[in-house]
mmCIF file of C-alpha atoms in Angstrom:
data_model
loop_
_atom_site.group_PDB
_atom_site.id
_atom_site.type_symbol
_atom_site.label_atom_id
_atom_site.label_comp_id
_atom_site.label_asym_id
_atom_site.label_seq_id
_atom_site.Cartn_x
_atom_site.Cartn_y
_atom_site.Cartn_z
ATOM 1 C CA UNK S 121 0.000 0.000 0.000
ATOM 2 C CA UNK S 122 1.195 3.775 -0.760
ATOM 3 C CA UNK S 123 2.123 5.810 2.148
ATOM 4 C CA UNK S 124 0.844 9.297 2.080
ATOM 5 C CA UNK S 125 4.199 10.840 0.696
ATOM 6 C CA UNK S 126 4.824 8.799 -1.703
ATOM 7 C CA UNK S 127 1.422 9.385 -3.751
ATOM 8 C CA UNK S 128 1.546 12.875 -3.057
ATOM 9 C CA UNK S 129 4.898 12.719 -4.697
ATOM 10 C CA UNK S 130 3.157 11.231 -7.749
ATOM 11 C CA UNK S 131 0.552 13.181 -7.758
ATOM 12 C CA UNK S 132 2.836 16.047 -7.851
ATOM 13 C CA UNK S 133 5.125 14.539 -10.842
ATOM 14 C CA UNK S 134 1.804 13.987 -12.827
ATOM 15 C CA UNK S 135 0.096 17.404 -12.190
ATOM 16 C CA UNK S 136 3.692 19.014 -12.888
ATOM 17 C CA UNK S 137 4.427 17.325 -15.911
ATOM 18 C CA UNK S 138 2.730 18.911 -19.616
ATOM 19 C CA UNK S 139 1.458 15.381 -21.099
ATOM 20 C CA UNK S 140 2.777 14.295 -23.839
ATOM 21 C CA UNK S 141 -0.593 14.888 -25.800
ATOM 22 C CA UNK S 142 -0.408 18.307 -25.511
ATOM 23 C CA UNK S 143 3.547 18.772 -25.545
ATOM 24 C CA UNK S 144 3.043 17.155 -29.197
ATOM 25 C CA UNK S 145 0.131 19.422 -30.093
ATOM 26 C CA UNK S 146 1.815 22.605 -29.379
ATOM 27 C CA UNK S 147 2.818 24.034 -32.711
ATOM 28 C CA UNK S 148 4.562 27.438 -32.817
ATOM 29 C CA UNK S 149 2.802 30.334 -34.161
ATOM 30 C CA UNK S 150 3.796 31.876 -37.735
ATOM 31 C CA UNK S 151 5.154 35.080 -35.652
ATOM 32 C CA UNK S 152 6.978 32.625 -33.920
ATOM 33 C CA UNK S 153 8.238 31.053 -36.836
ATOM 34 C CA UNK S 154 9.197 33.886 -38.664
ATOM 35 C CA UNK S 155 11.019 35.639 -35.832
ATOM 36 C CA UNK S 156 13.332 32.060 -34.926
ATOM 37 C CA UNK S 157 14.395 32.501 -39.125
ATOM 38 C CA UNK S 158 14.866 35.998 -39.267
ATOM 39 C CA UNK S 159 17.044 36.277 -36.036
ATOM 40 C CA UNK S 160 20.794 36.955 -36.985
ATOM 41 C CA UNK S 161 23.257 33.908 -37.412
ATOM 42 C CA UNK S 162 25.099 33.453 -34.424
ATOM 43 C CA UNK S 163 28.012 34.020 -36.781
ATOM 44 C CA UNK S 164 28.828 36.171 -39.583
ATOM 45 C CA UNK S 165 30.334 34.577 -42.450
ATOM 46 C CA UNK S 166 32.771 36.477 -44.959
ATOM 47 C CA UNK S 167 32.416 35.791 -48.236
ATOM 48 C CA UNK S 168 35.298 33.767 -48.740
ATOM 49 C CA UNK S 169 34.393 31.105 -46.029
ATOM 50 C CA UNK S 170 30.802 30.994 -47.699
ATOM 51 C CA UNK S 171 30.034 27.106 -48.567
ATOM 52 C CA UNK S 172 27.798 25.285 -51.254
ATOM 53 C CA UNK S 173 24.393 24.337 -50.323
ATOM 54 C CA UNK S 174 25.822 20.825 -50.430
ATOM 55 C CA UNK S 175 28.485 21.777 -48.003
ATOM 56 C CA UNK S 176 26.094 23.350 -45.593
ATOM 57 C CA UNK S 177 23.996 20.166 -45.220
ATOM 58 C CA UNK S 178 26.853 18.231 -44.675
ATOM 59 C CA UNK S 179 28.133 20.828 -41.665
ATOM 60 C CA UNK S 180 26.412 20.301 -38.779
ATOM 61 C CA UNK S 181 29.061 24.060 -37.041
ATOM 62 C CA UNK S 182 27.785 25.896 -39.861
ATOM 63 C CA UNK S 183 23.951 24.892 -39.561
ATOM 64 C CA UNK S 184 24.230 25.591 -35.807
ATOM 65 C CA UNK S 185 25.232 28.917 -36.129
ATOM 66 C CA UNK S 186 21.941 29.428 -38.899
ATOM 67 C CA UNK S 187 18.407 30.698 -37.488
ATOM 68 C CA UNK S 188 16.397 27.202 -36.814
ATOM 69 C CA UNK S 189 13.058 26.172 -35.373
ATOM 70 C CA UNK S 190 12.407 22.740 -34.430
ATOM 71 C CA UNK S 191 8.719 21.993 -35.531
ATOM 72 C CA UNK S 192 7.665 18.699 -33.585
ATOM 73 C CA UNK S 193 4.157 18.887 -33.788
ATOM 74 C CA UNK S 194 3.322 17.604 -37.654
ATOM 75 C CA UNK S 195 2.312 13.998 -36.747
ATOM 76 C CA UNK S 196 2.994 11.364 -39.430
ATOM 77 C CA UNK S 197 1.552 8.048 -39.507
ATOM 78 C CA UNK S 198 4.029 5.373 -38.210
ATOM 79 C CA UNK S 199 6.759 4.848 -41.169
ATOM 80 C CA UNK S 200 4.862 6.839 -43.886
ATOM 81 C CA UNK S 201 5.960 10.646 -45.463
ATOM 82 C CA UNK S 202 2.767 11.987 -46.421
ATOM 83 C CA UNK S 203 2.077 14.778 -44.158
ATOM 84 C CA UNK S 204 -1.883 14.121 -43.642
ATOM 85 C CA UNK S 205 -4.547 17.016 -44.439
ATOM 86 C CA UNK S 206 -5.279 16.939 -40.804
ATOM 87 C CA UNK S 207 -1.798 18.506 -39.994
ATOM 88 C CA UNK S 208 -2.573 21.146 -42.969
ATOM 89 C CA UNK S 209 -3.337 23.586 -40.078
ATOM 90 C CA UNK S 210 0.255 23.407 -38.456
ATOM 91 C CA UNK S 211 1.746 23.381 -42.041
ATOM 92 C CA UNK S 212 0.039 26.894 -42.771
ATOM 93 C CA UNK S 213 1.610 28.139 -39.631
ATOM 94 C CA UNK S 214 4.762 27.190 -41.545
ATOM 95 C CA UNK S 215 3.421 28.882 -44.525
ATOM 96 C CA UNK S 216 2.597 31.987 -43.758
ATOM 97 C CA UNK S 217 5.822 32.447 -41.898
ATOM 98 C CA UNK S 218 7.938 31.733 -44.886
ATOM 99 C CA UNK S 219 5.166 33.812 -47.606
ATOM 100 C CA UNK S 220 6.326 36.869 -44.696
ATOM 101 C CA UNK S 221 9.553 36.284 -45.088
ATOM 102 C CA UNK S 222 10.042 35.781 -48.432
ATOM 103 C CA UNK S 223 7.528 39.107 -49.009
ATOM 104 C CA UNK S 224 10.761 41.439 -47.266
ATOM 105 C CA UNK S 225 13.601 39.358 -47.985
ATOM 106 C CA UNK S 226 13.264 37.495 -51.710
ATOM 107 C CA UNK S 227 16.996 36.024 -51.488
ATOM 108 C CA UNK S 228 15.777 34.017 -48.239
ATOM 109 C CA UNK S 229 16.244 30.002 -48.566
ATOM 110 C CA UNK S 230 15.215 27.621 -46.261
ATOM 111 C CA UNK S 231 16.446 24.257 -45.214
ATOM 112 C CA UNK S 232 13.948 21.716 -44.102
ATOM 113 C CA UNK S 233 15.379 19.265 -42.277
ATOM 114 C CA UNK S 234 13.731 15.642 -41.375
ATOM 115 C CA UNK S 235 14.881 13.927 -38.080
ATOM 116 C CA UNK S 236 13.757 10.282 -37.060
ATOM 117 C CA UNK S 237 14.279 8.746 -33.629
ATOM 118 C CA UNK S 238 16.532 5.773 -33.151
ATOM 119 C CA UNK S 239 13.959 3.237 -33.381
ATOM 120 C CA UNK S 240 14.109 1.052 -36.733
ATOM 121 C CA UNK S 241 17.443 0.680 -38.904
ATOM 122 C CA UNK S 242 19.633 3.324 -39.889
ATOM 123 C CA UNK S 243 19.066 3.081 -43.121
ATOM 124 C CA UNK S 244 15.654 3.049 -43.229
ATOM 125 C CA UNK S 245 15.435 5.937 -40.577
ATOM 126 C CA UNK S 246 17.642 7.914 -43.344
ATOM 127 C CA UNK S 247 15.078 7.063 -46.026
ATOM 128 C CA UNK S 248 11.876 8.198 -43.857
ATOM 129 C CA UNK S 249 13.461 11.308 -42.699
ATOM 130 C CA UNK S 250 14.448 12.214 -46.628
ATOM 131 C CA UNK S 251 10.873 11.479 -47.693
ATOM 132 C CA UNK S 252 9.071 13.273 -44.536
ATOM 133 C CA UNK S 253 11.001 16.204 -45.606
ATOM 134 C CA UNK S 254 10.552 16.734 -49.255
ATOM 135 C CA UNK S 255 6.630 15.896 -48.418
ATOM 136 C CA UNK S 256 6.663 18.799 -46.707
ATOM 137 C CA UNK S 257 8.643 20.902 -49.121
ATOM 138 C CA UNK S 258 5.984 19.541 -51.588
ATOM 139 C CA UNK S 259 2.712 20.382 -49.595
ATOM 140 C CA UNK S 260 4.433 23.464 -48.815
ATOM 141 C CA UNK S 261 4.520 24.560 -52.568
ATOM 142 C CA UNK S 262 1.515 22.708 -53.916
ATOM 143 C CA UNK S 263 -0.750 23.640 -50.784
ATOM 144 C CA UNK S 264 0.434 26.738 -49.582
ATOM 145 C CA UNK S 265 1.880 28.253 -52.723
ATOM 146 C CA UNK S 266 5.895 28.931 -51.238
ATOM 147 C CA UNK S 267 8.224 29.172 -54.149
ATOM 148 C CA UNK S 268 9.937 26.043 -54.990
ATOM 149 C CA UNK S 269 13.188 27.653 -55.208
ATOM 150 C CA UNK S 270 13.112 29.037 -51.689
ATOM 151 C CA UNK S 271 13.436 25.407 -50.087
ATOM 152 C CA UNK S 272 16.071 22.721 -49.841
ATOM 153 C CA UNK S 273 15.372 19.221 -47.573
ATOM 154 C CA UNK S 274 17.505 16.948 -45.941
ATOM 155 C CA UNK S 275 16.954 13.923 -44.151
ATOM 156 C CA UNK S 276 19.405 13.549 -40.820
ATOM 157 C CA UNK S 277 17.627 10.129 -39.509
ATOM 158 C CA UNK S 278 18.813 9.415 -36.331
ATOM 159 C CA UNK S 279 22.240 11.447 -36.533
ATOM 160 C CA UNK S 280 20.970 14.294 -34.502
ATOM 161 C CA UNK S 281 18.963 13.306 -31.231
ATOM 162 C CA UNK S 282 17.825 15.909 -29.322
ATOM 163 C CA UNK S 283 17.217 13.203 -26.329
ATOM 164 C CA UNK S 284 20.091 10.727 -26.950
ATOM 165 C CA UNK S 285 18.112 7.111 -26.010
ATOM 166 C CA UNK S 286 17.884 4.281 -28.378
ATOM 167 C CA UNK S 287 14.007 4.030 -27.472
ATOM 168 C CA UNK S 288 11.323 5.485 -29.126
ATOM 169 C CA UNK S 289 10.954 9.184 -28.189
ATOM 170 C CA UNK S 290 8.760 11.770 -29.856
ATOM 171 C CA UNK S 291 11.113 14.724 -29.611
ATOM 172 C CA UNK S 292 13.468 13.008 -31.791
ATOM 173 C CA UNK S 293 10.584 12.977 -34.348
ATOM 174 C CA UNK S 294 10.633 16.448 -36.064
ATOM 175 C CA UNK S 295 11.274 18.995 -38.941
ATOM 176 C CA UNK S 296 13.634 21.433 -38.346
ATOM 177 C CA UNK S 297 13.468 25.183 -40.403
ATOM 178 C CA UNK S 298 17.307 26.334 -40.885
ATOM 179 C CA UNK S 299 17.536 29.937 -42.591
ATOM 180 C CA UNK S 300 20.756 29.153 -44.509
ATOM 181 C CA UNK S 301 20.909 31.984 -47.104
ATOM 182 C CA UNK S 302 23.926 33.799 -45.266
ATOM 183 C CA UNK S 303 25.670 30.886 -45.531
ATOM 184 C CA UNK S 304 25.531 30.282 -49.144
ATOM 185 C CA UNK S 305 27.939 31.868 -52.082
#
């Protein structure tokens, strides 16, 4: 049987803690969005240590000194790409961030980056997180109407955990938005 300080400690823990229903839900606003890409790089590149686009998705101390957002809340359906219509909500928040942005700044490019957790092969981790983003480059631009040229994807897999675990773990599972366009020659 529970003492009394013991379930009042887990009552605490489960009051304290967001769930992870609405820690996935939460999807940043397009102000949000567009302020995270059109804060300064942490560095300034000069224009003779400027890289390929290539070369900045193969990087990872150039693309951490780029603006970024981490979107985690566009929920795929286990192993599949297509980003369903009932996530077309979060994707306009993406959207009309970017249609902003692009508005003041033509010249801006954006990287889309896919990220997997560790659960499943490498390889086909690499292969999901490739598809998952260019599915959102492509509703992005068929949808929403965002200039092809303005995006780039990459998949990362399971190379970049933001919770290092070999279990499944929804934070792992997520587009990241990487401003790159100061970067590029």
């Amino acid at each position: 049987m529970l003492n009394r300080r013991t379930l009042a400690a887990a009552l605490i823990a489960v009051l304290a803690a967001p769930s992870l229903a609405a820690a996935q839900a939460t999807t940043p606003s397009a102000s949000q969005i567009e302020r995270q890409l059109q804060a300064a790089p942490t560095t300034k590149l000069r224009p003779n240590q400027r890289v390929t686009v290539r070369e900045f998705k193969r990087r990872p101390d150039l693309r951490r000194m780029a603006p970024s957002i981490d979107i985690q809340s566009i929920n795929f359906a286990f192993g599949s790409a297509e980003v369903p219509y009932s996530q077309y909500g979060k994707v306009e928040n993406i959207a009309n961030a970017l249609e902003r942005i692009l508005r003041r700044d033509p010249g801006a490019r954006v990287l889309i980056e896919g990220h997997t957790d560790a659960v499943g092969s490498f390889a086909s981790n690499q292969a999901l997180s490739e598809r998952r983003a260019a599915s959102l480059k492509q509703t992005l631009v068929r949808e929403f109407g965002i200039p092809r040229y303005a995006l780039e994807t990459v998949g990362y897999g399971e190379e970049f955990l933001l919770v290092p675990t070999q279990n499944e773990n929804w934070r792992n599972r997520r587009v990241t938005l990487r401003r790159y366009d100061a970067f590029i020659r």
